[in-house]
Coordinates of C-alpha atoms in Angstrom, one line a residue:
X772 CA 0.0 0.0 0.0
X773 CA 1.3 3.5 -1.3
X774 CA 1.1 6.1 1.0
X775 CA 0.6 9.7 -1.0
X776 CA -1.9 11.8 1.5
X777 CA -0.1 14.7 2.9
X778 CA -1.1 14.3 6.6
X779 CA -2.1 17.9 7.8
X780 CA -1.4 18.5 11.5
X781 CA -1.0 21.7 12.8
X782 CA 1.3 20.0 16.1
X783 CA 2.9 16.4 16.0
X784 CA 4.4 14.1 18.7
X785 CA 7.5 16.1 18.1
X786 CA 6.2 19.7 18.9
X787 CA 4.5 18.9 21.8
X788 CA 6.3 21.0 24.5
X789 CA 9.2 18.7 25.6
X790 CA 10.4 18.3 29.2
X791 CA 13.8 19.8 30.6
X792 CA 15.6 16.6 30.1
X793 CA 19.9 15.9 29.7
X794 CA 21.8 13.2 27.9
X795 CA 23.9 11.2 30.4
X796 CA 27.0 8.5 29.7
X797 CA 28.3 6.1 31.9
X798 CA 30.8 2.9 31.5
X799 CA 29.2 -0.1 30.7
X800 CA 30.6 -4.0 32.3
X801 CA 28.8 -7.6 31.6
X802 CA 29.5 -10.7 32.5
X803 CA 26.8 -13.4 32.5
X804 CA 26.1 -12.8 36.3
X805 CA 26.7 -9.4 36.3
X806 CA 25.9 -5.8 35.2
X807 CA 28.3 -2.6 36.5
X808 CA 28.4 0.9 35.8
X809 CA 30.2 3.3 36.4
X810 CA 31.6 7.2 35.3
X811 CA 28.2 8.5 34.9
X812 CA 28.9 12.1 33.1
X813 CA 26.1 14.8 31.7
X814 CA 27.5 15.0 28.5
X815 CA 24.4 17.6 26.9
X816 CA 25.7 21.1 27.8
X817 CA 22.4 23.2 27.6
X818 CA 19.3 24.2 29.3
X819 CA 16.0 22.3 28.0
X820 CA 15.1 19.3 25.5
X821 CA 18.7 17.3 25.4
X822 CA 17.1 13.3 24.4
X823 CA 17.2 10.7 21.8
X824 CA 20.6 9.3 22.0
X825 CA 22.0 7.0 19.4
X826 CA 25.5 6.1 19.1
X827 CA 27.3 6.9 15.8
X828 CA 30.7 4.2 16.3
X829 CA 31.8 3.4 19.7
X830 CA 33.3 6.5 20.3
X831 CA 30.8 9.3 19.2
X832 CA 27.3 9.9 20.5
X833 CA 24.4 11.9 18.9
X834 CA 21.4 13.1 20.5
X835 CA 18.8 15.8 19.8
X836 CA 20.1 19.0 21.8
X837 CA 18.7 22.1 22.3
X838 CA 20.6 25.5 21.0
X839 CA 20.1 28.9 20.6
X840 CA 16.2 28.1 21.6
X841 CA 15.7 25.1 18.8
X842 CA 16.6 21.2 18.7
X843 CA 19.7 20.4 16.8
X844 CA 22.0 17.3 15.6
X845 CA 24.6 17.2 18.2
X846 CA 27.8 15.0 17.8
X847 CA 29.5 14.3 20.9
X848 CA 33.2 12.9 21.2
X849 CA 33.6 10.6 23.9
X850 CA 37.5 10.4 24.0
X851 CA 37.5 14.1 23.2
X852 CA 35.1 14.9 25.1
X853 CA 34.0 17.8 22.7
X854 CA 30.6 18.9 21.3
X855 CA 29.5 19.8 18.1
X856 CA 26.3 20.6 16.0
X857 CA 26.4 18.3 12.8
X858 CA 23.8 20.5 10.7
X859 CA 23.5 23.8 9.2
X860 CA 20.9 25.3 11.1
X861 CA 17.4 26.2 9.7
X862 CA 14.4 27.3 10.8
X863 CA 13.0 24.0 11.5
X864 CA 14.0 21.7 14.7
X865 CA 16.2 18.7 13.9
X866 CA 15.2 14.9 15.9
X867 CA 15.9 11.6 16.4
X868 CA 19.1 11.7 14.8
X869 CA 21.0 8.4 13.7
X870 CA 23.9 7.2 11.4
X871 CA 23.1 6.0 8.1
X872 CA 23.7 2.3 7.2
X873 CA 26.1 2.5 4.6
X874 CA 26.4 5.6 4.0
X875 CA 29.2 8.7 5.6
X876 CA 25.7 10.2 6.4
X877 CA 23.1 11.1 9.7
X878 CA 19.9 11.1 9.5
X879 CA 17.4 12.9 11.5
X880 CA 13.2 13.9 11.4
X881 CA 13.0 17.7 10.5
X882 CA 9.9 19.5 11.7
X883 CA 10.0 22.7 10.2
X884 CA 8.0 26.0 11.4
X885 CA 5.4 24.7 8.3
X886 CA 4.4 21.6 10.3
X887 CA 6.4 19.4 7.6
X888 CA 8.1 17.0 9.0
X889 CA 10.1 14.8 7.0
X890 CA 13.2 12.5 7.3
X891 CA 16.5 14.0 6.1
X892 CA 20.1 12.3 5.4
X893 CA 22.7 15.0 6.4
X894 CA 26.6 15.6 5.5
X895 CA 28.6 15.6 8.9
X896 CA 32.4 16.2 7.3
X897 CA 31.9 19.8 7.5
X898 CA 30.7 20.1 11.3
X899 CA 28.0 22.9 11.3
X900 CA 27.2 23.1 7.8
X901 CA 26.2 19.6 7.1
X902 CA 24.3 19.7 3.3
X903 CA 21.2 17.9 3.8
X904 CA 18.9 15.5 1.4
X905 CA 15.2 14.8 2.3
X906 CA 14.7 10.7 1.5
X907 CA 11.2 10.0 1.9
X908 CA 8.6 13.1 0.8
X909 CA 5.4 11.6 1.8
X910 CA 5.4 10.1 5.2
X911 CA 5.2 12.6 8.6
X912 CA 7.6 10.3 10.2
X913 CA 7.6 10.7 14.0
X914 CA 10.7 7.9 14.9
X915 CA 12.5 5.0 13.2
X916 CA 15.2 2.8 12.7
X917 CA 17.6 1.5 9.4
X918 CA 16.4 -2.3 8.3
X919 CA 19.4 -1.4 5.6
X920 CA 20.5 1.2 3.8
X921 CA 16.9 1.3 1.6
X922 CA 14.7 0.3 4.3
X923 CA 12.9 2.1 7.3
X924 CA 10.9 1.0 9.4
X925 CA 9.1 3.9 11.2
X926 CA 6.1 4.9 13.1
X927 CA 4.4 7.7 11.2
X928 CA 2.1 10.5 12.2
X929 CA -1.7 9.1 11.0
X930 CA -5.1 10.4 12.7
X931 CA -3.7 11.0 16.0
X932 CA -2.3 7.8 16.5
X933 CA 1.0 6.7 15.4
X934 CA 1.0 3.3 12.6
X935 CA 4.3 1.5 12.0
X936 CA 5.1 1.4 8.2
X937 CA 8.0 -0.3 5.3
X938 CA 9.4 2.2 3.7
X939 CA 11.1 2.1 0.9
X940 CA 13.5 5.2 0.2
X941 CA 14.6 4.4 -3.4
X942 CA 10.7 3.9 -4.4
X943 CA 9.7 7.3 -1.8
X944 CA 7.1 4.6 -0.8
X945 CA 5.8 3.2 2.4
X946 CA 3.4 0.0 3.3
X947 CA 1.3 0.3 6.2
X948 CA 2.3 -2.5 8.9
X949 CA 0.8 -2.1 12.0
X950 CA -1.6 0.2 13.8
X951 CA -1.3 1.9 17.0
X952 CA 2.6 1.7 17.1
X953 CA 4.5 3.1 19.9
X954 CA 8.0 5.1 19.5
X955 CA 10.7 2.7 20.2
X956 CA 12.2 1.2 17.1
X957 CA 15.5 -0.6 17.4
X958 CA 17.7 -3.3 15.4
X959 CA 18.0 -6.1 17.3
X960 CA 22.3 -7.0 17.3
X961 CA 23.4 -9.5 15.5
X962 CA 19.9 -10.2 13.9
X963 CA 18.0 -9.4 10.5
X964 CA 15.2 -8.4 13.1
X965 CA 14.0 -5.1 14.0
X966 CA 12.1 -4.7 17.4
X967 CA 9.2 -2.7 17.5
X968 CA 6.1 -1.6 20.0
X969 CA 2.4 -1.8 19.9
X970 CA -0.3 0.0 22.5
X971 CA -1.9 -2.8 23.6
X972 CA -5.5 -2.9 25.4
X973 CA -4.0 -1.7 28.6
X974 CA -2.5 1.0 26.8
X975 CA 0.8 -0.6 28.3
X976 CA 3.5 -1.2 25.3
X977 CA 4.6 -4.5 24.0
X978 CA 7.7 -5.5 22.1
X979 CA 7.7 -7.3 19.3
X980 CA 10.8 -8.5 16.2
X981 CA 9.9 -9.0 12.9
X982 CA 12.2 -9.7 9.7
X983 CA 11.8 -7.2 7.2
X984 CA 12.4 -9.2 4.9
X985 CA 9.8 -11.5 5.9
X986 CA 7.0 -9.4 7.4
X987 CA 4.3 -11.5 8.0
X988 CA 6.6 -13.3 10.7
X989 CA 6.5 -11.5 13.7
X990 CA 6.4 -12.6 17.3
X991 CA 5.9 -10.8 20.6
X992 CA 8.3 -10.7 22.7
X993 CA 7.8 -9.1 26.3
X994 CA 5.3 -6.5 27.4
X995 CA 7.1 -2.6 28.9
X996 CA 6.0 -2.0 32.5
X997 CA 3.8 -0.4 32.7
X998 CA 4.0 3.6 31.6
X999 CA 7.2 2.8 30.0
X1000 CA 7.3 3.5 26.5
X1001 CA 11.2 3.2 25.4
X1002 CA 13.4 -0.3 25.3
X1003 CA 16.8 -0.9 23.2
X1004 CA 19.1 -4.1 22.8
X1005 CA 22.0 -5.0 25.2
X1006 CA 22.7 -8.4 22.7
X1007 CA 20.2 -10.3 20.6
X1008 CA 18.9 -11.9 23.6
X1009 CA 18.7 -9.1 26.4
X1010 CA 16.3 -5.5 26.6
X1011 CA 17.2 -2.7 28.1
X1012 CA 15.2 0.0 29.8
X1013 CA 15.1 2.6 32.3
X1014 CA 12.3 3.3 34.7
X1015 CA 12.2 6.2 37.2
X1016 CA 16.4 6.3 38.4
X1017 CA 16.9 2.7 37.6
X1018 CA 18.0 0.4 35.4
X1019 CA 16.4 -2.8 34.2
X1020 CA 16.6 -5.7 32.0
X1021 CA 14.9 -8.8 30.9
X1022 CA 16.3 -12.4 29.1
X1023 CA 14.5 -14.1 26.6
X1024 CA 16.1 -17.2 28.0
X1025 CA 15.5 -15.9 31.7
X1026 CA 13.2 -15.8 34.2
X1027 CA 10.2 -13.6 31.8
X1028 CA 10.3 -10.6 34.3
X1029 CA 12.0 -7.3 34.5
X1030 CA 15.2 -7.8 36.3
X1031 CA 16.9 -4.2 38.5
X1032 CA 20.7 -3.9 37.7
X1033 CA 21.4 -0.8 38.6
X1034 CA 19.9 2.1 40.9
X1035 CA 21.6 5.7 39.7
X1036 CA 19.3 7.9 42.3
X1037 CA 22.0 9.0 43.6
X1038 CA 23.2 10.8 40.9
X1039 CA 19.9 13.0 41.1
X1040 CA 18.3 11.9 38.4
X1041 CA 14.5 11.0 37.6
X1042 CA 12.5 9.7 34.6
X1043 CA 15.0 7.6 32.5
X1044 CA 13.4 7.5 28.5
X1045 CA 15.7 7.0 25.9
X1046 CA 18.3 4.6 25.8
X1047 CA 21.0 3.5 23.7
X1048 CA 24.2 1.2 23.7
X1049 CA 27.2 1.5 21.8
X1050 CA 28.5 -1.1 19.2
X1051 CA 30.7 -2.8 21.2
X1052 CA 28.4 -2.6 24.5
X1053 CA 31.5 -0.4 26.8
X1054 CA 29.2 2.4 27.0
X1055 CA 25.7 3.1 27.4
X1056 CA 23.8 6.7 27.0
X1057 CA 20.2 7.5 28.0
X1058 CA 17.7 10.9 28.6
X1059 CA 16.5 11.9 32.2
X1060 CA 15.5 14.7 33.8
X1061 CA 17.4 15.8 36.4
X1062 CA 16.5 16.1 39.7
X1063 CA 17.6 18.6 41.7
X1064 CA 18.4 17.7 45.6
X1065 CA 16.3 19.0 48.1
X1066 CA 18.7 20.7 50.9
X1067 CA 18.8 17.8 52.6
X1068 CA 20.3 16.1 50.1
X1069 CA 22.8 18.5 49.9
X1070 CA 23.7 18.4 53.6
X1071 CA 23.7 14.7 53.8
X1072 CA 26.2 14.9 50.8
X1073 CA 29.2 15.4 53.0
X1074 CA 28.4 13.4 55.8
X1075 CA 29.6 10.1 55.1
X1076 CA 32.5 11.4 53.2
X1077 CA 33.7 12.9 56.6
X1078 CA 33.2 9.8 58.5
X1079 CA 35.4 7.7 56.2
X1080 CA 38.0 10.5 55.8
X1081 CA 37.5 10.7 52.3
X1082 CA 38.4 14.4 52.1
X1083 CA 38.4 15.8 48.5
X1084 CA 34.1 14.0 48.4
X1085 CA 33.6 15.5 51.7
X1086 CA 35.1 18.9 50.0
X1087 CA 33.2 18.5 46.6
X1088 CA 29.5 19.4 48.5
X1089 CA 30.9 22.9 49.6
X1090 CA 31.0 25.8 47.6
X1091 CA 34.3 27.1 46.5
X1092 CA 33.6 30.3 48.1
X1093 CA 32.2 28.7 51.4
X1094 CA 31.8 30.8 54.6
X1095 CA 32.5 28.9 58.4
X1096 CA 31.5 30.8 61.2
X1097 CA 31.0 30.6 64.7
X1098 CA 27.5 31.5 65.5
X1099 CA 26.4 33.9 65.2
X1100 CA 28.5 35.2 61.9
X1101 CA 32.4 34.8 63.9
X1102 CA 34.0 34.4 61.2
X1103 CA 36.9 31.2 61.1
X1104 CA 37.7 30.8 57.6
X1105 CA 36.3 31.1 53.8
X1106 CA 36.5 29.0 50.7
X1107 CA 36.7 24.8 50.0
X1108 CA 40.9 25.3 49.9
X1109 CA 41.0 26.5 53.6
X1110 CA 38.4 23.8 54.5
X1111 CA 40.5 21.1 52.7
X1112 CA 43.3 22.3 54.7
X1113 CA 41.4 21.8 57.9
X1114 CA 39.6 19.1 58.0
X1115 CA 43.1 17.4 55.9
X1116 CA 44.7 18.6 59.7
X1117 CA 41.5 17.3 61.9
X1118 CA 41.8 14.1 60.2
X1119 CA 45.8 13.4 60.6
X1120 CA 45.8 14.5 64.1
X1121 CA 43.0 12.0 65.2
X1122 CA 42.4 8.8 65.3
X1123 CA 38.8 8.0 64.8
X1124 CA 35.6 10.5 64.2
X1125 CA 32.3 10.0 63.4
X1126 CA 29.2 12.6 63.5
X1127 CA 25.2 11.4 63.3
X1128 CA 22.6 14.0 62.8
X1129 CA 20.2 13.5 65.6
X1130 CA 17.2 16.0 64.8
X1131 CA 16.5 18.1 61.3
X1132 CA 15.0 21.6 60.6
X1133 CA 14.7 22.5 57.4
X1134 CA 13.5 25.8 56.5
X1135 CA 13.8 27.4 52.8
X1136 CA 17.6 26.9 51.7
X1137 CA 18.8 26.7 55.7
X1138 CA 19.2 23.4 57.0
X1139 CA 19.8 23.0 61.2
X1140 CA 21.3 19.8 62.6
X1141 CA 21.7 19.1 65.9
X1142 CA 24.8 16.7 65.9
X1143 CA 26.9 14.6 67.7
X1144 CA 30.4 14.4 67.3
X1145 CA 32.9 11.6 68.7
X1146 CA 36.4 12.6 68.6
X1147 CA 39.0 9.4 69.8
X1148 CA 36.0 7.9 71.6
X1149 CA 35.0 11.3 73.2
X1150 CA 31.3 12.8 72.6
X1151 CA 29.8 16.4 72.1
X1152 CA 26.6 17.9 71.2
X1153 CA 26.2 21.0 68.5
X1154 CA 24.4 22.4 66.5
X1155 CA 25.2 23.6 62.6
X1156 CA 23.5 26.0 60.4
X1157 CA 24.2 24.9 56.8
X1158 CA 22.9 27.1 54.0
X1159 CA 22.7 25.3 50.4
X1160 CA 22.4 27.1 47.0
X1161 CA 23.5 25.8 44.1
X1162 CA 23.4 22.3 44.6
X1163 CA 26.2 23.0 47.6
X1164 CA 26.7 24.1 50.8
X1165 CA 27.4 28.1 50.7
X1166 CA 28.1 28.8 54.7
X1167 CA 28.3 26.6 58.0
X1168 CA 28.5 27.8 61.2
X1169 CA 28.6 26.0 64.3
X1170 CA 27.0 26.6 67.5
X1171 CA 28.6 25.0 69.8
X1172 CA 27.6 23.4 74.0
X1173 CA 28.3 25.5 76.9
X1174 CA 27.3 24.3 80.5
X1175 CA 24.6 26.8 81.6
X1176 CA 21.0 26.8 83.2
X1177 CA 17.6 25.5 81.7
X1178 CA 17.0 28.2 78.8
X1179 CA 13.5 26.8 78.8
X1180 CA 11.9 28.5 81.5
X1181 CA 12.2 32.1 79.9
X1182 CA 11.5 30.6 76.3
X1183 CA 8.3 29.0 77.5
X1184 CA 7.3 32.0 79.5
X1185 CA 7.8 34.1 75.9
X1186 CA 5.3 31.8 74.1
X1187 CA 2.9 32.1 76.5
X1188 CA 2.8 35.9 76.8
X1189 CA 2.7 36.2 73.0
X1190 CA -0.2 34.1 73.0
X1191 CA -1.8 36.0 75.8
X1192 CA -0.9 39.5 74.3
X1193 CA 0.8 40.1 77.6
X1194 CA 3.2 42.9 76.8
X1195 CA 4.8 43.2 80.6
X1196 CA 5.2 39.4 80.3
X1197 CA 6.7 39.7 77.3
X1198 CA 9.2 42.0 78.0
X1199 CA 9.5 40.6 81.6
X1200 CA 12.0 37.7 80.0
X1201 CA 14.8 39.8 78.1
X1202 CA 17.3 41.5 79.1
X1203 CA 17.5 45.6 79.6
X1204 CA 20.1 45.4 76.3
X1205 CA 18.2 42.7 74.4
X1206 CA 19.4 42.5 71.2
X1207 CA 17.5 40.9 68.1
X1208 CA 19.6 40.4 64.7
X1209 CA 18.4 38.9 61.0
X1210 CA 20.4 36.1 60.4
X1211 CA 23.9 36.1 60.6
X1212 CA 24.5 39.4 62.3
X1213 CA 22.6 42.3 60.8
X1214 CA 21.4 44.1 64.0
X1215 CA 17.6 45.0 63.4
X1216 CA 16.3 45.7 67.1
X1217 CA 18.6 46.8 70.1
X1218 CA 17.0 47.4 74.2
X1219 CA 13.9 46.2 75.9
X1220 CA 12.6 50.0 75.2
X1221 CA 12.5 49.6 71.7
X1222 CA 11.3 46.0 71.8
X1223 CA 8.2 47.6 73.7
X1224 CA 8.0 50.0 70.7
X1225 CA 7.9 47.4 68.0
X1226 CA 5.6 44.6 69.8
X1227 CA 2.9 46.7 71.8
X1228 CA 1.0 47.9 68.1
X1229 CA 1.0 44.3 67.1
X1230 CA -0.2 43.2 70.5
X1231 CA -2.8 45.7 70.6
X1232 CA -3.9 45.0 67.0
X1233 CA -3.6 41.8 66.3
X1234 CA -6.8 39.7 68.3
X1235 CA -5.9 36.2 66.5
X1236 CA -2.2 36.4 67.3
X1237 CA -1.0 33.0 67.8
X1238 CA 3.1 31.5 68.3
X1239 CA 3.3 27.7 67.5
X1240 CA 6.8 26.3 68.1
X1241 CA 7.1 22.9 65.7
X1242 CA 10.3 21.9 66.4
X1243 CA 12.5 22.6 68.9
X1244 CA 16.5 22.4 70.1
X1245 CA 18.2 23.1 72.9
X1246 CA 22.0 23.7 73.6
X1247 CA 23.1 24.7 76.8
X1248 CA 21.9 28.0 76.9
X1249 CA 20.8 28.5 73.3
X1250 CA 17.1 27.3 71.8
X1251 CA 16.7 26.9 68.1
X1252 CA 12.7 27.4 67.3
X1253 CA 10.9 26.6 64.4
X1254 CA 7.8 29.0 64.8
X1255 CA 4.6 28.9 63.2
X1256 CA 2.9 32.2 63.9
X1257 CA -0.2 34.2 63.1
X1258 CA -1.2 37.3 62.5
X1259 CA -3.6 40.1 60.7
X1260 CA -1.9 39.3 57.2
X1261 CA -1.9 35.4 57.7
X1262 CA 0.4 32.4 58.9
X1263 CA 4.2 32.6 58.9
X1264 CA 7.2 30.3 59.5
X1265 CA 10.2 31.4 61.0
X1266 CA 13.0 30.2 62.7
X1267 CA 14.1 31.6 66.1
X1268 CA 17.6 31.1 67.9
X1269 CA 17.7 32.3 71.2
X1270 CA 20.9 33.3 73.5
X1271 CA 20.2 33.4 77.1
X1272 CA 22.5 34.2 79.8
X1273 CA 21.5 34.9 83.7
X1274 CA 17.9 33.5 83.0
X1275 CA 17.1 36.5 80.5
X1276 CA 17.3 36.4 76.6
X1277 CA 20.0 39.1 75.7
X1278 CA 20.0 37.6 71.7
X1279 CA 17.6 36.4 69.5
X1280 CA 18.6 35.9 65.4
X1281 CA 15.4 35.4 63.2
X1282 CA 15.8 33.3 59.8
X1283 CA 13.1 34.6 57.8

């Protein structure tokens, strides 16, 4: 069957708005009983839609990447490590780019500005300019994969559904093969066969292989979990896909189940689509989104690095330009050299260490641990103020345990006056030279005269006025509150760090 309708959409699968997603490589090891990787890089170098890998040899990669606010044929180097667009640019979008069987040639779907979109061979000797041919004028092809140098098979655009035809590119004709087709196309190494999906009633995908040569053999071969819609080929006898962070594969000899082999969440990833394999199975690319770590994440990234000593890991999750201070802002040092050079000291003049975070605040980009340290066997309570930006940590300070009285008493009594819109109360708990700083040391507030000048109007105007503290701290005679608190204009959360010293609060720092 001869495909000639022109089919007239005004958005394909292709302009959909695409997600923020990277190209990542990694080291690829079998054996028959096991699967290792290793050397996982980010190898796309811009902001949104970086996907579709497919390798051109074993040591150059393309991928669909964005530039200059369009989707281009990029050409990465492995051994180089270097980054080039293959194709001259236009004012279409370039994707799904692939070599050519047989041909010094990539090919690649074009969806131009027109809504035509058509498959293309391009010229990749002259990086940047790369002439281009289209090869098959009829069919809105959406993705596909080389049978041989002639032959395509591809899922093509059709009535809002895509159908899986033959196409022919000396004849620019096409014979419809299958309806309802899915996206992933692959050859199957080794093999005449091609792999190729189908929606099935569960609108799950399943994989099938079929000889092109011989198209009305075909044979199914394993249903996708489900919501997964992309697969390739380790070997002619093992798939390969990526669901959430992970890694999975599944034998035609084995067990007939998705098998886990690896788990790369900690490499702050999500969403793994794409996925492709080089020729001689060392390396293995694939498209995820990345995922940003909460500031948790980022604290957490230095603590077990410290425990085993490993300094320069323990050093990668601080900014360069890191700030230590004592609290509040006493400054000891700046930048990840002098911290090297510390902790490098710490850890050759002792013999063991070991910190454990025993209670969490986390508030905007601030995270507060209360920690406690052994030192050669010998234990101590603090707490640290880490704030992250930038996927680091930007400044820790310490605050560190001093003997002193119960700071709760006065802390407690300061609730309850706020509550109770108890002014004399209120002030009755600081001292005569209170004074109250934003976070580290910027002095907003200074003497229990002008803290009656600030909170009396609220007191007096505020009738719902409520302090809720959350979560709490105490050391020695400092209390680090998480406080919920309402007013006229609505809920707030702040955090409060309190100083006392002869039963009176003479500090207080707000985060907020």
């Amino acid at each position: 069957m001869k495909f000639l309708p022109y089919f007239a959409f005004l958005l394909s699968t292709l302009a959909i708005a695409q997600p923020n997603t990277d190209v990542y490589l990694l080291d690829l090891e079998r054996t028959d009983s096991t699967f290792t990787v290793s050397n996982l890089e980010t190898i796309s170098k811009s902001d949104g839609y970086d996907n579709q890998p497919a390798f051109l040899d074993n040591d150059r990669l393309l991928y669909a990447g964005s530039e200059n606010g369009q989707t281009e044929i990029q050409l990465y180097n492995i051994s180089e490590n270097t980054l080039h667009r293959v194709n001259a640019t236009t004012l279409g979008g370039e994707y799904s780019p692939m070599p050519y069987p047989n041909r010094d040639k990539i090919t690649a779907v074009r969806l131009d500005t027109t809504g035509l979109q058509r498959l293309y061979a391009y010229d990749y000797a002259n990086l940047g300019f790369g002439d281009y041919k289209m090869l098959l004028s009829e069919l809105e092809i959406a993705y596909y994969a080389f049978y041989d140098e002639n032959t395509v098979v591809a899922s093509i655009l059709s009535g809002g559904q895509l159908d899986l035809v033959i196409a022919d590119i000396k004849r620019d004709e096409a014979t419809l093969y299958a309806e309802n087709a899915g996206r992933s196309i692959h050859n199957v190494p080794e093999s005449p066969m091609v792999s190729y999906t189908i929606v099935n009633e569960e609108k799950n995908h399943d994989v099938y292989v079929v000889d092109v040569k011989k198209p009305e053999e075909t044979y199914f071969v394993s249903q996708l979990p489900t919501g997964i819609q992309d697969h390739t080929w380790l070997d002619a006898n093992t798939l390969l896909l990526g669901s959430g962070s992970k890694l999975y594969t599944y034998s035609l000899f084995g067990p007939e189940k998705w098998v886990q082999v690896a788990d790369l969440s900690a490499h702050n990833i999500k969403d793994i689509t794409r996925i492709a394999v080089s020729p001689d199975g060392k390396h293995l690319a694939f498209a995820a989104e990345p995922s940003k770590p909460s500031p948790g994440d980022i604290v957490d990234a230095h603590i077990a690095p410290f425990n085993e000593g490993k300094l320069d890991e323990f050093a990668n999750a601080f900014a360069k330009d890191v700030v230590v201070n004592r609290f509040p802002g006493n400054l000891m040092y700046i930048g990840r050299a002098k911290l090297k050079e510390n902790y490098n000291r710490f850890f050759k003049n002792n013999n063991s260490w070991n910190v454990e975070v025993r209670d969490r605040i986390i508030w905007n980009d601030y995270v507060i641990d209360e920690e406690i340290a052994f030192v050669n066997g010998n234990q101590n309570r603090q707490v640290t103020i880490y704030k992250t930006q930038n996927e680091r940590i930007q400044s820790m300070t310490f605050i560190g345990n001093k003997r002193a009285e119960d700071p709760l008493p006065a802390v407690n009594a300061l609730v309850n006056a706020y509550n109770n819109r108890d002014i004399d109360a209120f002030a009755a708990v600081f001292s005569e030279d209170v004074q109250m700083y934003e976070y580290p040391n910027e002095l907003q507030l200074k003497g229990k005269a002008a803290l009656y000048n600030e909170v009396t109007p609220l007191f007096q105007n505020t009738p719902n006025l409520n302090y809720t503290v959350t979560k709490r701290m105490v050391l020695g005679p400092t209390v680090v509150d998480e406080v919920r608190f309402t007013t006229n204009e609505g809920q707030r959360t702040i955090i409060a760090i309190y100083e006392l010293r002869d039963g009176k609060i003479w500090e207080v720092t707000f985060l907020r």
